[in-house]
Short mmCIF file of C-alpha atoms in Angstrom, two decimals:
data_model
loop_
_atom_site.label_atom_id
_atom_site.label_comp_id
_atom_site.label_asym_id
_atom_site.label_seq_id
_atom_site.Cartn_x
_atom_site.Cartn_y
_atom_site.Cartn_z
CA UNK P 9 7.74 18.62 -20.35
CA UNK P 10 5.24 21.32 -18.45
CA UNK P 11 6.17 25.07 -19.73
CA UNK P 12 6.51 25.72 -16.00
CA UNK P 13 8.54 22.71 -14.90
CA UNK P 14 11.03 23.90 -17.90
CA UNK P 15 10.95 27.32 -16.85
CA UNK P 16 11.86 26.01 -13.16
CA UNK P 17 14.23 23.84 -13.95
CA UNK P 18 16.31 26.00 -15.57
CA UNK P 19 15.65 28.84 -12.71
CA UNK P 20 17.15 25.75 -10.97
CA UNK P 21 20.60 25.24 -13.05
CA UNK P 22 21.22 29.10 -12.61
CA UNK P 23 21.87 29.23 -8.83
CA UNK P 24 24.39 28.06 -6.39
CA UNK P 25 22.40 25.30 -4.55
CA UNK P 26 21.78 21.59 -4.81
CA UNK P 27 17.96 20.41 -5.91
CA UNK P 28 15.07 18.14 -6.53
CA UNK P 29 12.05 19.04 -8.35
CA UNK P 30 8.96 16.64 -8.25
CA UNK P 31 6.07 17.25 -9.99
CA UNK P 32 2.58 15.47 -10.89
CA UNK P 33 -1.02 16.03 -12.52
CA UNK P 34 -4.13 13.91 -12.08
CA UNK P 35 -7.61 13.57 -12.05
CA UNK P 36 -10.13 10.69 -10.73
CA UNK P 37 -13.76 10.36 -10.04
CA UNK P 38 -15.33 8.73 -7.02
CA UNK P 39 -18.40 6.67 -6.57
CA UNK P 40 -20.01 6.15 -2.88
CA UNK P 41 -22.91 3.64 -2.59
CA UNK P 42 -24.86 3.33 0.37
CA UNK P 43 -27.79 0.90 1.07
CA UNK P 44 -27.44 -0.36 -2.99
CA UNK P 45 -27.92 3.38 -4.04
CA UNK P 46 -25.62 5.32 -5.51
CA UNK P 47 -25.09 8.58 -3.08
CA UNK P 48 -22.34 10.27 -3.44
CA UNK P 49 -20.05 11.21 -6.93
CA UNK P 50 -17.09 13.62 -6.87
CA UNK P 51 -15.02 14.55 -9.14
CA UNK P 52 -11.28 15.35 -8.40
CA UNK P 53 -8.59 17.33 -10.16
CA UNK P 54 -4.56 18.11 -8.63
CA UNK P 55 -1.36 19.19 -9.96
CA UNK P 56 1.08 20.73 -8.20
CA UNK P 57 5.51 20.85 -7.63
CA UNK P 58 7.40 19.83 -4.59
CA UNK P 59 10.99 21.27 -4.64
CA UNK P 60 13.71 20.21 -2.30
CA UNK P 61 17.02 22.41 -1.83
CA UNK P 62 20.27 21.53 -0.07
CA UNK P 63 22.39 24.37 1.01
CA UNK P 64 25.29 23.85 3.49
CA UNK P 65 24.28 20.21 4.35
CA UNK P 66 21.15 21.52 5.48
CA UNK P 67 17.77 20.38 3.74
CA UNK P 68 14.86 23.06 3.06
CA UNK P 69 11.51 21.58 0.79
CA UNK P 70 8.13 23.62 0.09
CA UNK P 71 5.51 22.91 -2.94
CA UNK P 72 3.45 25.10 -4.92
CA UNK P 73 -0.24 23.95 -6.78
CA UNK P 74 -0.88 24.19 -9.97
CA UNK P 75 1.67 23.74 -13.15
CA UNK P 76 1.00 27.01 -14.50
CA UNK P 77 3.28 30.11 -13.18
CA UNK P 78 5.12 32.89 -14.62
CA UNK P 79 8.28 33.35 -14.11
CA UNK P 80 8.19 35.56 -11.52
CA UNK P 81 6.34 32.99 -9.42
CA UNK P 82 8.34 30.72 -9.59
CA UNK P 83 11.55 32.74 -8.58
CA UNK P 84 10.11 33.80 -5.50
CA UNK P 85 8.85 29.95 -4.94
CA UNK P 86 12.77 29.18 -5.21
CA UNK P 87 13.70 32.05 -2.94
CA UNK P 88 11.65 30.64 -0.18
CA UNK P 89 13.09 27.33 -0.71
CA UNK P 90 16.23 28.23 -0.51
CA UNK P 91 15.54 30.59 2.88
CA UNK P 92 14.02 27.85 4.15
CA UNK P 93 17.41 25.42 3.82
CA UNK P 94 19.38 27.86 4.69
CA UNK P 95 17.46 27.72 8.33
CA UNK P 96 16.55 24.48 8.61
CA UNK P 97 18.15 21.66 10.69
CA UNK P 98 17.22 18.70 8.80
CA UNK P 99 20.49 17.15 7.46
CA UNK P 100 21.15 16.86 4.12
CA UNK P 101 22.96 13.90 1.91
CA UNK P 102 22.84 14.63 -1.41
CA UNK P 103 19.94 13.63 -4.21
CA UNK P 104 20.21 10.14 -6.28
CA UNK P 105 22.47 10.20 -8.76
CA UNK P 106 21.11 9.41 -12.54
CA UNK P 107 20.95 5.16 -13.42
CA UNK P 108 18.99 2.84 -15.64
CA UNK P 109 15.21 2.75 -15.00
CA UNK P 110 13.57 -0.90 -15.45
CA UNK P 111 10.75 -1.30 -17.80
CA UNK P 112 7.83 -1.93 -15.52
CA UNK P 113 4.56 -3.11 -18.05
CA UNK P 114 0.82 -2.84 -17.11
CA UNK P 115 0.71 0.15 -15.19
CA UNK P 116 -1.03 2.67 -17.70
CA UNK P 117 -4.55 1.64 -19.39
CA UNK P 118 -5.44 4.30 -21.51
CA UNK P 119 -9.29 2.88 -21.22
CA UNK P 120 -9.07 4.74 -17.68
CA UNK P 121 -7.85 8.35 -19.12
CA UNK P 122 -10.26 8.90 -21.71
CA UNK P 123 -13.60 7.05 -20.03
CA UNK P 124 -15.68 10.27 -19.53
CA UNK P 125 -17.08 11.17 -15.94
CA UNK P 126 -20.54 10.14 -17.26
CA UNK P 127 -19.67 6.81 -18.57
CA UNK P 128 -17.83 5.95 -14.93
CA UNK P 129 -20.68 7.21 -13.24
CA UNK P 130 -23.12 4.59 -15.19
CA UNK P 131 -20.64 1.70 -14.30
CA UNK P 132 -20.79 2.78 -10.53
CA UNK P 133 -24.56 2.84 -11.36
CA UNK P 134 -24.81 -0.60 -12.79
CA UNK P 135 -22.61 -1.38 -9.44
CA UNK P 136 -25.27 -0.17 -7.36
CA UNK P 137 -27.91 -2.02 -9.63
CA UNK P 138 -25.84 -5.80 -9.12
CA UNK P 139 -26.21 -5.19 -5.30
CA UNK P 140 -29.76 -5.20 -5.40
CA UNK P 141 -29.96 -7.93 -7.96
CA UNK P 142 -27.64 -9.75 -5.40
CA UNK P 143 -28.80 -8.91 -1.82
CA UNK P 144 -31.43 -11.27 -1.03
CA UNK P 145 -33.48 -11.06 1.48
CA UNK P 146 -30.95 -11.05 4.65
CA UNK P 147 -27.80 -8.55 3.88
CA UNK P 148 -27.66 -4.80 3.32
CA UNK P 149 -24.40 -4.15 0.54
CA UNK P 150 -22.60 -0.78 0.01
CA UNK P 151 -19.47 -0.01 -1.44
CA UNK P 152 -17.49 1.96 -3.40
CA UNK P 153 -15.56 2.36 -7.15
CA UNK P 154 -12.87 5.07 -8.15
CA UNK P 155 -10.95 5.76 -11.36
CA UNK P 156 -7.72 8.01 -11.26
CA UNK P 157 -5.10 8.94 -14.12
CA UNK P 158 -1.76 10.04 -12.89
CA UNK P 159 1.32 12.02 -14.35
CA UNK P 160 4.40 12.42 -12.57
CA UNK P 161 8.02 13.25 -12.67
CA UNK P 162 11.56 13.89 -11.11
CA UNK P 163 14.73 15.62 -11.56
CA UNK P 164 17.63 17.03 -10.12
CA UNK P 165 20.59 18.74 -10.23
CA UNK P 166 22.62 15.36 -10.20
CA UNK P 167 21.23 14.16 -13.51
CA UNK P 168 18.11 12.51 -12.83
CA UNK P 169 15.27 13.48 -15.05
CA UNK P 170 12.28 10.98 -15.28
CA UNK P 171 8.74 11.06 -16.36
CA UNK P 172 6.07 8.58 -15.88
CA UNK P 173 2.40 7.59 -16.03
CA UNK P 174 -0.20 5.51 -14.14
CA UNK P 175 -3.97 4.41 -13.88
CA UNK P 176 -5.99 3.36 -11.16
CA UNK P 177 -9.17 1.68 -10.50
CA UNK P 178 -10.54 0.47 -6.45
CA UNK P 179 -13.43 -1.37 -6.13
CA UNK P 180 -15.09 -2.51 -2.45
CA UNK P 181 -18.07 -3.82 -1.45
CA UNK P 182 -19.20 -3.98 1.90
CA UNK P 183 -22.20 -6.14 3.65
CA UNK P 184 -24.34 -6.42 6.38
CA UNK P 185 -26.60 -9.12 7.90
CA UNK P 186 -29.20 -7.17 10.28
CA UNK P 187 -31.10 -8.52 13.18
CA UNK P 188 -30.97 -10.86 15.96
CA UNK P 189 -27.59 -13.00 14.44
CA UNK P 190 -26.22 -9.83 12.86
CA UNK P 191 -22.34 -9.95 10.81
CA UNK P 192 -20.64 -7.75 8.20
CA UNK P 193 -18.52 -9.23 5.15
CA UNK P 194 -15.88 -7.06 3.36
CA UNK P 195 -13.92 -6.90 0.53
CA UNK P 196 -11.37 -4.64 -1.54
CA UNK P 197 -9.33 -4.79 -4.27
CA UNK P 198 -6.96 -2.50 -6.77
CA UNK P 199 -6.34 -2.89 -10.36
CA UNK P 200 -4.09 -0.25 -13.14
CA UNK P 201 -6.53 -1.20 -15.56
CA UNK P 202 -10.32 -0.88 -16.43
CA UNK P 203 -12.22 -3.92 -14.99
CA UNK P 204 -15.37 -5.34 -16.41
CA UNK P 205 -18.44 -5.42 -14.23
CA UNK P 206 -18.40 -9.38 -13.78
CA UNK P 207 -14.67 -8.51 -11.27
CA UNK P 208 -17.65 -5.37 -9.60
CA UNK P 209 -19.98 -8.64 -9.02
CA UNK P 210 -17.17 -11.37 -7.63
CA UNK P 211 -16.72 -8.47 -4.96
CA UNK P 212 -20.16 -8.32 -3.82
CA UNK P 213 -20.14 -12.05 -3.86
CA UNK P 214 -17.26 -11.97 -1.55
CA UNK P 215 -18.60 -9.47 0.86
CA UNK P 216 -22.11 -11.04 1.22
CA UNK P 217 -20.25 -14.81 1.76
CA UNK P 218 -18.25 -13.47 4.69
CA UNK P 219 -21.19 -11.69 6.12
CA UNK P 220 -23.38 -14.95 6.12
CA UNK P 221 -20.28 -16.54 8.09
CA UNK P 222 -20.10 -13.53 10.30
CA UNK P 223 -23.94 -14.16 11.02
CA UNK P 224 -22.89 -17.56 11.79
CA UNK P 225 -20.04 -16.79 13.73
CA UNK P 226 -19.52 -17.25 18.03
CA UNK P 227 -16.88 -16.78 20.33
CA UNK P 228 -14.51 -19.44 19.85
CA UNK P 229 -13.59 -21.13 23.44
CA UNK P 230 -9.52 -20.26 24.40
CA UNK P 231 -7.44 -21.96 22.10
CA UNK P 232 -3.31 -21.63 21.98
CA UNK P 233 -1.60 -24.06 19.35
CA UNK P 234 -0.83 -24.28 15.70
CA UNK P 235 -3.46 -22.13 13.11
CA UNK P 236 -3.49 -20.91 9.78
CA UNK P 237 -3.14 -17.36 8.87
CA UNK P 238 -5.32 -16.25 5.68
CA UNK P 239 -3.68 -13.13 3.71
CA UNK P 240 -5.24 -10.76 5.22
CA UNK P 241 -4.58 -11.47 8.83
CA UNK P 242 -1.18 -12.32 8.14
CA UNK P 243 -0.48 -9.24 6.24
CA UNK P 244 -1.92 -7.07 9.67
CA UNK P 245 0.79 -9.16 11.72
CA UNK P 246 3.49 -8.54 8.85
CA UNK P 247 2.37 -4.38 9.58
CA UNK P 248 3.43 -4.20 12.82
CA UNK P 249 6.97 -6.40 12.21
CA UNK P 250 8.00 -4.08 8.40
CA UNK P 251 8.01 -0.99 11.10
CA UNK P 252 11.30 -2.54 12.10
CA UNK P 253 12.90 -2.66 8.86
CA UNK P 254 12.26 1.19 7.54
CA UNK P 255 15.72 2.71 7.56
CA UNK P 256 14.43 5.92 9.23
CA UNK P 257 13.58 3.54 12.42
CA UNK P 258 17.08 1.19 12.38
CA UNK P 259 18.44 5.06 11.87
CA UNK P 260 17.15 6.53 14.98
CA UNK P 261 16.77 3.20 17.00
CA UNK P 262 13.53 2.56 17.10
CA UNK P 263 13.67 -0.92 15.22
CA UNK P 264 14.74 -4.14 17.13
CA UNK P 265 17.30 -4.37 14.15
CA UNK P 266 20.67 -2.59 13.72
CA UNK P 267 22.02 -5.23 11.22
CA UNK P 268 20.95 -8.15 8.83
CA UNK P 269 21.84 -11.75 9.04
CA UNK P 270 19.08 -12.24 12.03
CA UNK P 271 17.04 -15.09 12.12
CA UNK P 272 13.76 -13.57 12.48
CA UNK P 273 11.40 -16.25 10.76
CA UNK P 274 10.70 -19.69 10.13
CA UNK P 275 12.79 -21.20 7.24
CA UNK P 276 9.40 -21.41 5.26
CA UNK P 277 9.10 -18.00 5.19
CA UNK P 278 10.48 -15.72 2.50
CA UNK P 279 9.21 -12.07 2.10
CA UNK P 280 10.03 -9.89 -0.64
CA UNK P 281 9.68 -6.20 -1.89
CA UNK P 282 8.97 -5.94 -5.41
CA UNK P 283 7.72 -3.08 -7.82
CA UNK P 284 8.83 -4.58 -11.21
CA UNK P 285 5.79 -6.79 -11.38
CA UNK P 286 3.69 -5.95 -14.31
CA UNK P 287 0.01 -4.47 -13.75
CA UNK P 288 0.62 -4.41 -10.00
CA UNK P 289 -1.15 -1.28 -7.54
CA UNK P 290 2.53 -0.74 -5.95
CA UNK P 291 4.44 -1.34 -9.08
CA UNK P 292 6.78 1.60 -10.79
CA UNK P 293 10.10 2.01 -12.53
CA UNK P 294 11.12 4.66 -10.21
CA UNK P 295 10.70 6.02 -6.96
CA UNK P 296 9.63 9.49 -5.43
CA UNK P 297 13.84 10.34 -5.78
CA UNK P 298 14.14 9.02 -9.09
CA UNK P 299 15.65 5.65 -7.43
CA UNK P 300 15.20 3.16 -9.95
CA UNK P 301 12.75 0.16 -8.86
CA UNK P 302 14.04 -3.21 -7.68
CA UNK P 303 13.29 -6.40 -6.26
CA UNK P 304 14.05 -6.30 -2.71
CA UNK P 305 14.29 -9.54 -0.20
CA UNK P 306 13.67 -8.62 3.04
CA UNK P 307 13.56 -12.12 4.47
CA UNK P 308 15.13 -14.87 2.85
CA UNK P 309 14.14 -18.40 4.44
CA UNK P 310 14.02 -17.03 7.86
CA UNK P 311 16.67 -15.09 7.45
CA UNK P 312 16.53 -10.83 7.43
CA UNK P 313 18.29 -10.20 3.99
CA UNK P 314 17.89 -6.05 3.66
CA UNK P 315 15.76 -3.25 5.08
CA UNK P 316 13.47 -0.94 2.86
CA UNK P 317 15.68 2.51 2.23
CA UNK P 318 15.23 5.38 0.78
CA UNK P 319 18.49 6.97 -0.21
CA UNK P 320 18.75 9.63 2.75
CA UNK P 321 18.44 6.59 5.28
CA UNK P 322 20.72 4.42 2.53
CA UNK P 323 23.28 6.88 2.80
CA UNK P 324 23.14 7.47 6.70
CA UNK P 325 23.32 3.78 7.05
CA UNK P 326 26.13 3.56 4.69
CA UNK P 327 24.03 1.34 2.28
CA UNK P 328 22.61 1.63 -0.97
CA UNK P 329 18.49 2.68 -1.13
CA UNK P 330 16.19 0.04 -1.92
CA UNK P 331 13.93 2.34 -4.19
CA UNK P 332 11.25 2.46 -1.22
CA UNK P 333 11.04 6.73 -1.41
CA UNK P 334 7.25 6.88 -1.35
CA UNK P 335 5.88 10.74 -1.74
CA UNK P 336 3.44 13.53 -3.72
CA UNK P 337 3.92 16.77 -4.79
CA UNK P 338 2.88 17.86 -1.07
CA UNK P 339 5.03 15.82 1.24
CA UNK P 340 8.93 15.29 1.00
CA UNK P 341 10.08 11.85 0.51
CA UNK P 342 9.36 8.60 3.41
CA UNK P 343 9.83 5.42 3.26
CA UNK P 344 7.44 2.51 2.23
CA UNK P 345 7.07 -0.56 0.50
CA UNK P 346 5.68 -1.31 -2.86
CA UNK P 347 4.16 -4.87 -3.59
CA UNK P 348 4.70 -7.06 -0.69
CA UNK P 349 5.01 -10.73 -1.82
CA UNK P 350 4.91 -14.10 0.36
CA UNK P 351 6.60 -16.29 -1.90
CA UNK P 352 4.34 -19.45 -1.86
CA UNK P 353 5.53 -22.55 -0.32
CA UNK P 354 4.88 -26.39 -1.34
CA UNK P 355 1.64 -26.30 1.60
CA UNK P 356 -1.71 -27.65 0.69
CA UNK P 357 -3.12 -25.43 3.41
CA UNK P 358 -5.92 -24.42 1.32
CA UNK P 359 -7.16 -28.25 2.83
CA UNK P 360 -5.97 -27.52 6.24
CA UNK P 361 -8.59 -28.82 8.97
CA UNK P 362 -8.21 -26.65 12.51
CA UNK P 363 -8.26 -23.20 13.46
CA UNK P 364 -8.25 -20.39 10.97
CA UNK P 365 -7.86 -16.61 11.34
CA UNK P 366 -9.12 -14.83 7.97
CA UNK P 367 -9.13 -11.11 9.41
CA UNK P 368 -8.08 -9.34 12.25
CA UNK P 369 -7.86 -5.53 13.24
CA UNK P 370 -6.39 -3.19 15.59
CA UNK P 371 -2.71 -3.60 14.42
CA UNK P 372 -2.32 0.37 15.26
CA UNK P 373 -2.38 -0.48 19.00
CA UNK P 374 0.62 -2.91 18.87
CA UNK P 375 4.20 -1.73 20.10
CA UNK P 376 6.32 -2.96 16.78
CA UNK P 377 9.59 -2.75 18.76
CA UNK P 378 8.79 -5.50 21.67
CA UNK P 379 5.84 -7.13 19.17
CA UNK P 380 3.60 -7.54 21.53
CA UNK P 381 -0.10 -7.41 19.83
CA UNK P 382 -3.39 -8.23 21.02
CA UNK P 383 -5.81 -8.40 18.00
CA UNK P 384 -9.56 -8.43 17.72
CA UNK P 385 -10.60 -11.49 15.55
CA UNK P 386 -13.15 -10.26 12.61
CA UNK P 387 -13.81 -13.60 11.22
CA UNK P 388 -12.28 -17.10 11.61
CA UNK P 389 -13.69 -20.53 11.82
CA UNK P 390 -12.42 -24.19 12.45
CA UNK P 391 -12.82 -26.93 9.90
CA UNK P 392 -13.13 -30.37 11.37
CA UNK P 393 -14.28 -33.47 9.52
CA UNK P 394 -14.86 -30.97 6.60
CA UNK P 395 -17.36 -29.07 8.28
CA UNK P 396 -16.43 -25.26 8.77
CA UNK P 397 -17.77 -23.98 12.28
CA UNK P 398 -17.07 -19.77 12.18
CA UNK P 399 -16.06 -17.38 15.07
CA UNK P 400 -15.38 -13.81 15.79
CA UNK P 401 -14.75 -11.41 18.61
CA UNK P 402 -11.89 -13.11 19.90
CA UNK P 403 -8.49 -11.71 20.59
CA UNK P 404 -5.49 -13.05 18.76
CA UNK P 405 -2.71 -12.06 21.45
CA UNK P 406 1.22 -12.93 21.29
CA UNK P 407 4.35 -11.36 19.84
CA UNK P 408 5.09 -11.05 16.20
CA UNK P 409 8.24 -12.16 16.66
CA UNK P 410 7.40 -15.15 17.80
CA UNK P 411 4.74 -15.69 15.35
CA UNK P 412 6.98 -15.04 12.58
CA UNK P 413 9.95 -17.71 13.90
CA UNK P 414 7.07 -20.28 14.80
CA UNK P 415 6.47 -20.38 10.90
CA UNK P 416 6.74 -23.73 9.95
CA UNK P 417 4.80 -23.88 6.38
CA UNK P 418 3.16 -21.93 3.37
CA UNK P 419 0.77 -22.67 1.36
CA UNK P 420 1.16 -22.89 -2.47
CA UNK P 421 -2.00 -21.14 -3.57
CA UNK P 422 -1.53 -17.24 -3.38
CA UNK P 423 -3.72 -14.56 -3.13
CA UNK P 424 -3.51 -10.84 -3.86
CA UNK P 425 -5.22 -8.20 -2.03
CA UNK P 426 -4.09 -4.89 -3.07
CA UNK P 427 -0.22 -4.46 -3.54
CA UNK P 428 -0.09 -7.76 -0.80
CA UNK P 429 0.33 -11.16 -1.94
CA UNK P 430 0.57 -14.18 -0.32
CA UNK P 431 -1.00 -17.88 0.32
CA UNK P 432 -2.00 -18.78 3.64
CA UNK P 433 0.53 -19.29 6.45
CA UNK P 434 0.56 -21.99 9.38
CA UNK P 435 2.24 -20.78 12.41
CA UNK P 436 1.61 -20.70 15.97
CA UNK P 437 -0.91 -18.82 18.06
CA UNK P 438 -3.22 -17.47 21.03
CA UNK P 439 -6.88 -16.89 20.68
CA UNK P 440 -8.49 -15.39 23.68
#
C-alpha cells in the first residue's frame, strides 16, 4: 500500500463519518500518425485519490493529485470533504459492504509496464513504416497506437479494501481514397496485452478494404424490409436502447422501463454484461465501489432480465448492484457497462444475400426514451447472386424498439470490437 493512502486511511478510521477512498497511478505513451508519418508522441503520467464522505445521509466527494502528502495535507483534504457532505444535498446510501472478488485472468501483461518509451516509439514507427509499404497508389492511411499501465484501488469504512492492476494497448488505422470517387475505411481495436506488429498490419488491411468499398459505394435507392446488422452498426443501435437500463435513468424516470419481465426483443436475441472474461478491454474483478464483478443478463431471449446498477441506484431501487460503478480518481462513481456480449445464435448470416448495414453514426442525436433514430449510413452494400454492390450516405431511420423486437436471427460467427462482441444480426429496417 502507498505511504499516503496508509496515512489516509487511518486519518479515515479516526473520525466520526462514513468513507470511500479510491486511488490509482499510471502512465502510457501515445503515438499519432498522420499521412504514414509518425507526428505526434506524448508521454503521460497520473496518480491521484478520490475520497467520498457520508455524513447525515448526505454525500460530499473531492480528489487530490498526486500519492505523495504529508500528513498535514491530507487532514485538511479530509476536512474539506467532510464540509463539503455536511452541505451537500446529494443523498447518501451507504458504501458496498466487503465480499469475494472473482479471479479475472489476462488483464495485466507485464511486457506493457516495462517496454521503455523508446522501444514503443519504434513499434509506432515501424507502424507508420507498414502504411507506406501498404498504401498503394490510391489511399492515404493514418492512425494511431497507445500503451498504458494502470494501478488502482478501493476501500472503505465498511470493510472493503482491494487493489488491482491493468495494461492497455489501442491500435487504429484510418484510410482515405482521394479524388473524383473519394471513401474513408476505419478500424479500431483494444487489447490488455502487447500485440505483435502482424495484429498493427491486419488493421491497416481492414481500413484500406473498407475505404476501396467506400470508393465504390452510391446511394442505395429507398429500401424498408428485412437486413443484416454487422457489429458495429448494431452495437450504435444497442447505444441508444442500454440508456434505458442504467439505474440512475429507471431511478429518475427517464428510461421506458420501471420493471423487468418486458418483452423488449426478439427471442433470438440475448444480451449480456460480463467483466469476468479473461484478457477482455472491459474486464475486472471489481468495480469503482469495490463491487465485485459479475456476469449480468440484461436480455434473456427477448426478455429484459436486469438493469446495469451501481450500488447507490441498487439500493434506491431496492435491488442488489450489478458491479457496473465505472469511475477515476477525478469523478465519483456512474454507471456503465463492461464487455457487452451478443451471445451468437445458430445463423449462417455471414452467407446472407440482401441488404447489409456495416456502420452507421450519429447515435448522439437519437431520443433513447421514445427510440426514435435516424442514422447516417457509413458503409453498407447488398449481395445478390454473390456479387457485393456497396452504398453509403443513406439514412437508417426507425425506432430501436422496434428494431430490437423485429429480431428474428443471429448469426453464429462473432466478432469483437473493443469491449463489444457480437455476430451479425438480421432484423428489420428503413433505409432512406
Amino acid at each position: 500500500m502507498n505511504s499516503s493512502v496508509e496515512t489516509l486511511v487511518s486519518i479515515l478510521e479516526r473520525g466520526n463519518v462514513e468513507w470511500e477512498l479510491y486511488w490509482e497511478v499510471g502512465r502510457g505513451g501515445s503515438f499519432r500518425i498522420e499521412r504514414e508519418r509518425l507526428e505526434r508522441s506524448q508521454r503521460k503520467f497520473y496518480s491521484g485519490m478520490g475520497l467520498r464522505v457520508g455524513y447525515n445521509g448526505r454525500l460530499g466527494f473531492s480528489y487530490i493529485t498526486g500519492l505523495n502528502h504529508d500528513r498535514e495535507a491530507l487532514e485538511e483534504f479530509v476536512k474539506r470533504t467532510v464540509k463539503l457532505a455536511r452541505v451537500s444535498e446529494i443523498p447518501f446510501r451507504g458504501f458496498p459492504a466487503p465480499s469475494k472478488v472473482p479471479r479475472v485472468d489476462g488483464l495485466y501483461d507485464r511486457r506493457i509496464e516495462d517496454i521503455p518509451f523508446e522501444e514503443a516509439h519504434s513499434l509506432a514507427e515501424e507502424f507508420a513504416g507498414k502504411m507506406r509499404e501498404l498504401k498503394g497508389d490510391s489511399l492515404t492511411l493514418s492512425g494511431s497506437l497507445a500503451l498504458g499501465v494502470n494501478s488502482y484501488g478501493v476501500a472503505n469504512s465498511s470493510g472493503v479494501f482491494l487493489e488491482g492492476r491493468s495494461t492497455g494497448m489501442s491500435v487504429s488505422a484510418y484510410a482515405v481514397v482521394e479524388g473524383t470517387r473519394p471513401g474513408t475505411g476505419y478500424h479500431y481495436q483494444s487489447y490488455r496485452s502487447l500485440r505483435p506488429l502482424e495484429e498493427l498490419e491486419r488493421s491497416i488491411a481492414l481500413a484500406g478494404e473498407e475505404a476501396l468499398l467506400s470508393s465504390a459505394a452510391e446511394r442505395l435507392e429507398p429500401f424498408s424490409g428485412e437486413l443484416v446488422l454487422e457489429p458495429s452498426a448494431f452495437q450504435s443501435l444497442l447505444g441508444i436502447f442500454l440508456e434505458n437500463l442504467y439505474g440512475d435513468s429507471v431511478y429518475f424516470g427517464r428510461s421506458r422501463f420501471s420493471g423487468t419481465g418486458e418483452e423488449v426483443a426478439g427471442e433470438a436475441l440475448t444480451l449480456v454484461d460480463d467483466p469476468t472474461l479473461p484478457g477482455l478491454p472491459g474486464s475486472y474483478p471489481f468495480d469503482g465501489e469495490g463491487t465485485p464483478g459479475r456476469r449480468t443478463v440484461l436480455i434473456e431471449k427477448g426478455l429484459l432480465r436486469n438493469f446495469l446498477l451501481d450500488h447507490t441506484y441498487g439500493s434506491f431501487l431496492g435491488m442488489e448492484s450489478t458491479g457496473n460503478a465505472v469511475r477515476d480518481f477525478r469523478t465519483v462513481p456512474h454507471i456503465g457497462t463492461s464487455n457487452l456480449v451478443v451471445e451468437p445464435g445458430k445463423e449462417r448470416l455471414e452467407d446472407y444475400e440482401g441488404v447489409v448495414v456495416r456502420r452507421v453514426f450519429g447515435e448522439h442525436t437519437a431520443n433513447p426514451v421514445s427510440g426514435d433514430f435516424s442514422l447516417t449510413v457509413e458503409l453498407g452494400y447488398v449481395i445478390k447472386n454473390g456479387e457485393l454492390r456497396p452504398f453509403r450516405d443513406n439514412m437508417l431511420t426507425g425506432n430501436v424498439f422496434e428494431v430490437l423486437r423485429s429480431v428474428s436471427s443471429v448469426g453464429r460467427e462473432s466478432v469483437r470490437e473493443g469491449s463489444f462482441i457480437s455476430p451479425r444480426v438480421l432484423t428489420v429496417g428503413r433505409i432512406v
